[in-house]
Amino acid sequence: MEERDIATPSRTKEILAKHGFTFKKSLGQNFLTEPNILRKIVETAGVNEETNVIEVGPGIGALTEQLAKHAKQVVAFEIDDRLIPVLADTMRPYPNVKVIHQDVLQADLATTIQTAFDQELPLKVVANLPYYITTPIMMHFLESNVPVQEMVVMMQKEVADRISAQPGTKAYGSLSIAVQYYMEAKLAFIVPKTVFVPQPNVDSAILKLTRRETPAVAVTDEKEFFKLTKSAFQLRRKTLWNNLQNTYGKDDATKAWLQASLEASEIDPKRRGETLSLVEFARLSNEMLARK
Ligand code: SAM
């Protein structure tokens, strides 16, 4: 008889009991116990035998198992040493899974990718992320400039809303810009909190991010561009003019520089950061640099 999926509530319970595992809230441990949702995640990610996958935080292997069944190769980073023997046990039937016992934020992703995978095949990140470090993990993958074609990741719905938000909405902010600069972001579906053990306080969402061939906008200096976008959202109720002065300075020379740059990019200083599109932020950043 075929073994039940790890994600079935009964099998999860057995695995936890067998290994005497107790959840650590500080590591964002909320395990999925609904095989249908896992199948939907794998489907959304378009994982097949021609795809390599990186997973962050395999837990006891609920999602890893579904990925292993469809992907060519799976590499999973798990920080919790108590889960390493559990995964050795649950992943025994899947030789195409490699578990790396490491904090993913400390991982040298480029080297791992080069050594673990066939470079010809597309690489995707598929994960139910630990919620306490969702943003740092996303930024680690985006900024390390590794060849990840797509990310299909579960996170708190509120964070998924912020990442995929459009200008002029309440959720739009520097995080939307930081991610959308590199990737096209789409909210795929909502996952109710009831399918996790232990149950978190909020609902989750699956976000599908597809890497753009080139960044969304052309900027002279990425660091300066991100400094500007962060500055514009420093105090959301303040105007762009107020926030920019707080970051760059209030002396006459700086004010003249900011004013000239805003004028050249045709942006009214009385607007709020949340009304500016990526294109407008890029224009302003480039004009500021040109006048420095
Ligand atoms: N993938 C499993 C599932 O869907 O049931 C577990 C997901 S659980 C939300 C997050 C997992 O990430 C936990 O297993 C936790 O131990 C692990 N984790 C937390 N911080 C991590 C880090 N910095 N690096 C790697 N794994 C981490």
CSV table of N, CA and C in Angstrom, one decimal, residues 209-276:
chain,number,residue,atom,x,y,z
A,209,LEU,N,6.3,35.1,-8.3
A,209,LEU,CA,7.2,36.2,-8.8
A,209,LEU,C,8.0,35.6,-10.0
A,210,THR,N,7.9,36.4,-11.1
A,210,THR,CA,8.6,35.9,-12.3
A,210,THR,C,9.7,37.0,-12.6
A,211,ARG,N,10.9,36.5,-12.7
A,211,ARG,CA,12.1,37.4,-13.0
A,211,ARG,C,11.9,38.1,-14.3
A,212,ARG,N,12.2,39.4,-14.3
A,212,ARG,CA,12.2,40.2,-15.5
A,212,ARG,C,13.5,40.0,-16.2
A,213,GLU,N,13.5,40.1,-17.5
A,213,GLU,CA,14.8,39.9,-18.2
A,213,GLU,C,15.7,41.0,-17.9
A,214,THR,N,15.2,42.2,-17.8
A,214,THR,CA,16.0,43.4,-17.3
A,214,THR,C,15.1,44.0,-16.2
A,215,PRO,N,15.8,44.7,-15.3
A,215,PRO,CA,14.9,45.4,-14.2
A,215,PRO,C,13.8,46.2,-14.8
A,216,ALA,N,12.8,46.5,-14.0
A,216,ALA,CA,11.6,47.2,-14.5
A,216,ALA,C,11.9,48.6,-15.0
A,217,VAL,N,12.9,49.2,-14.4
A,217,VAL,CA,13.2,50.6,-14.9
A,217,VAL,C,14.7,50.7,-15.0
A,218,ALA,N,15.2,51.6,-15.8
A,218,ALA,CA,16.7,51.8,-16.0
A,218,ALA,C,17.1,52.9,-15.0
A,219,VAL,N,18.0,52.5,-14.1
A,219,VAL,CA,18.5,53.5,-13.1
A,219,VAL,C,20.0,53.6,-13.2
A,220,THR,N,20.5,54.8,-12.9
A,220,THR,CA,21.9,55.1,-13.0
A,220,THR,C,22.7,54.3,-11.9
A,221,ASP,N,22.1,54.3,-10.7
A,221,ASP,CA,22.7,53.7,-9.6
A,221,ASP,C,21.6,53.0,-8.7
A,222,GLU,N,21.7,51.7,-8.6
A,222,GLU,CA,20.6,51.0,-7.9
A,222,GLU,C,20.6,51.4,-6.4
A,223,LYS,N,21.7,51.5,-5.8
A,223,LYS,CA,21.8,51.9,-4.4
A,223,LYS,C,21.1,53.2,-4.1
A,224,GLU,N,21.4,54.2,-5.0
A,224,GLU,CA,20.8,55.5,-4.8
A,224,GLU,C,19.3,55.4,-5.1
A,225,PHE,N,18.9,54.6,-6.0
A,225,PHE,CA,17.4,54.5,-6.3
A,225,PHE,C,16.7,53.9,-5.1
A,226,PHE,N,17.3,52.9,-4.5
A,226,PHE,CA,16.6,52.3,-3.3
A,226,PHE,C,16.6,53.2,-2.1
A,227,LYS,N,17.7,54.0,-2.0
A,227,LYS,CA,17.8,55.0,-0.9
A,227,LYS,C,16.6,56.0,-1.1
A,228,LEU,N,16.4,56.4,-2.3
A,228,LEU,CA,15.3,57.4,-2.6
A,228,LEU,C,14.0,56.8,-2.3
A,229,THR,N,13.7,55.6,-2.8
A,229,THR,CA,12.4,55.0,-2.5
A,229,THR,C,12.1,54.8,-1.0
A,230,LYS,N,13.1,54.4,-0.3
A,230,LYS,CA,13.0,54.2,1.1
A,230,LYS,C,12.6,55.6,1.8
A,231,SER,N,13.4,56.6,1.3
A,231,SER,CA,13.2,57.9,1.9
A,231,SER,C,11.7,58.4,1.7
A,232,ALA,N,11.2,58.2,0.4
A,232,ALA,CA,9.9,58.7,0.1
A,232,ALA,C,8.8,58.1,1.0
A,233,PHE,N,9.0,56.9,1.6
A,233,PHE,CA,8.0,56.3,2.4
A,233,PHE,C,8.3,56.3,3.9
A,234,GLN,N,9.3,57.1,4.2
A,234,GLN,CA,9.8,57.2,5.6
A,234,GLN,C,8.6,57.5,6.6
A,235,LEU,N,7.9,58.6,6.3
A,235,LEU,CA,6.7,58.9,7.0
A,235,LEU,C,5.6,59.1,6.0
A,236,ARG,N,4.7,58.1,6.0
A,236,ARG,CA,3.7,58.0,4.9
A,236,ARG,C,2.8,59.2,4.8
A,237,ARG,N,2.5,59.9,5.9
A,237,ARG,CA,1.6,61.0,5.8
A,237,ARG,C,2.3,62.3,5.3
A,238,LYS,N,3.6,62.2,5.3
A,238,LYS,CA,4.3,63.4,4.8
A,238,LYS,C,4.5,63.5,3.3
A,239,THR,N,4.7,64.7,2.8
A,239,THR,CA,4.9,64.9,1.4
A,239,THR,C,6.3,64.4,1.0
A,240,LEU,N,6.5,64.2,-0.3
A,240,LEU,CA,7.7,63.8,-0.8
A,240,LEU,C,8.8,64.8,-0.4
A,241,TRP,N,8.4,66.1,-0.5
A,241,TRP,CA,9.4,67.2,-0.2
A,241,TRP,C,9.9,67.1,1.3
A,242,ASN,N,9.0,66.8,2.2
A,242,ASN,CA,9.4,66.7,3.6
A,242,ASN,C,10.3,65.5,3.8
A,243,ASN,N,9.9,64.3,3.3
A,243,ASN,CA,10.7,63.1,3.5
A,243,ASN,C,12.1,63.2,2.8
A,244,LEU,N,12.1,63.8,1.6
A,244,LEU,CA,13.4,64.0,1.0
A,244,LEU,C,14.4,64.9,1.8
A,245,GLN,N,13.8,66.0,2.3
A,245,GLN,CA,14.7,66.8,3.1
A,245,GLN,C,15.2,66.1,4.4
A,246,ASN,N,14.3,65.3,5.0
A,246,ASN,CA,14.8,64.5,6.1
A,246,ASN,C,15.9,63.6,5.8
A,247,THR,N,15.9,63.0,4.6
A,247,THR,CA,17.0,62.1,4.3
A,247,THR,C,18.3,62.8,3.8
A,248,TYR,N,18.1,63.8,2.9
A,248,TYR,CA,19.2,64.4,2.2
A,248,TYR,C,19.7,65.7,2.8
A,249,GLY,N,18.9,66.3,3.6
A,249,GLY,CA,19.4,67.6,4.2
A,249,GLY,C,18.5,68.8,4.0
A,250,LYS,N,18.6,69.8,4.9
A,250,LYS,CA,17.6,70.9,4.8
A,250,LYS,C,18.4,72.2,4.4
A,251,ASP,N,19.7,72.1,4.2
A,251,ASP,CA,20.4,73.3,3.9
A,251,ASP,C,20.1,73.8,2.5
A,252,ASP,N,20.4,75.1,2.2
A,252,ASP,CA,19.9,75.7,0.9
A,252,ASP,C,20.4,75.0,-0.3
A,253,ALA,N,21.7,74.6,-0.3
A,253,ALA,CA,22.2,73.9,-1.5
A,253,ALA,C,21.5,72.6,-1.8
A,254,THR,N,21.2,71.8,-0.7
A,254,THR,CA,20.5,70.6,-0.9
A,254,THR,C,19.1,70.8,-1.4
A,255,LYS,N,18.4,71.8,-0.8
A,255,LYS,CA,17.1,72.1,-1.2
A,255,LYS,C,17.0,72.5,-2.7
A,256,ALA,N,18.0,73.3,-3.1
A,256,ALA,CA,18.0,73.7,-4.5
A,256,ALA,C,18.2,72.5,-5.4
A,257,TRP,N,19.1,71.6,-5.0
A,257,TRP,CA,19.4,70.4,-5.7
A,257,TRP,C,18.1,69.5,-5.9
A,258,LEU,N,17.4,69.4,-4.7
A,258,LEU,CA,16.2,68.5,-4.8
A,258,LEU,C,15.1,69.2,-5.6
A,259,GLN,N,15.0,70.5,-5.5
A,259,GLN,CA,14.0,71.2,-6.3
A,259,GLN,C,14.2,71.1,-7.8
A,260,ALA,N,15.5,71.3,-8.1
A,260,ALA,CA,15.8,71.2,-9.6
A,260,ALA,C,15.6,69.8,-10.1
A,261,SER,N,15.9,68.8,-9.3
A,261,SER,CA,15.7,67.4,-9.7
A,261,SER,C,14.3,67.1,-9.9
A,262,LEU,N,13.5,67.5,-8.9
A,262,LEU,CA,12.0,67.3,-9.0
A,262,LEU,C,11.4,68.0,-10.2
A,263,GLU,N,11.8,69.2,-10.4
A,263,GLU,CA,11.3,70.0,-11.6
A,263,GLU,C,11.7,69.3,-12.9
A,264,ALA,N,12.9,68.8,-13.0
A,264,ALA,CA,13.4,68.2,-14.2
A,264,ALA,C,12.7,66.9,-14.5
A,265,SER,N,12.2,66.2,-13.4
A,265,SER,CA,11.5,65.0,-13.6
A,265,SER,C,10.0,65.2,-13.6
A,266,GLU,N,9.6,66.4,-13.5
A,266,GLU,CA,8.1,66.8,-13.6
A,266,GLU,C,7.3,66.1,-12.5
A,267,ILE,N,7.9,66.2,-11.3
A,267,ILE,CA,7.1,65.6,-10.1
A,267,ILE,C,6.9,66.7,-9.1
A,268,ASP,N,5.6,66.8,-8.8
A,268,ASP,CA,5.2,67.9,-7.8
A,268,ASP,C,5.7,67.5,-6.4
A,269,PRO,N,6.5,68.3,-5.8
A,269,PRO,CA,7.1,68.0,-4.4
A,269,PRO,C,6.0,67.8,-3.4
A,270,LYS,N,4.8,68.3,-3.6
A,270,LYS,CA,3.7,68.1,-2.6
A,270,LYS,C,3.0,66.7,-2.7
A,271,ARG,N,3.4,65.9,-3.7
A,271,ARG,CA,2.8,64.6,-3.8
A,271,ARG,C,3.4,63.7,-2.7
A,272,ARG,N,2.7,62.6,-2.4
A,272,ARG,CA,3.2,61.7,-1.4
A,272,ARG,C,3.9,60.5,-2.1
A,273,GLY,N,4.8,59.9,-1.5
A,273,GLY,CA,5.6,58.8,-2.1
A,273,GLY,C,4.7,57.7,-2.7
A,274,GLU,N,3.6,57.4,-2.0
A,274,GLU,CA,2.8,56.3,-2.5
A,274,GLU,C,2.1,56.6,-3.8
A,275,THR,N,2.1,57.8,-4.3
A,275,THR,CA,1.5,58.1,-5.6
A,275,THR,C,2.5,57.9,-6.8
A,276,LEU,N,3.8,57.7,-6.5
A,276,LEU,CA,4.8,57.7,-7.5
A,276,LEU,C,5.0,56.3,-8.1
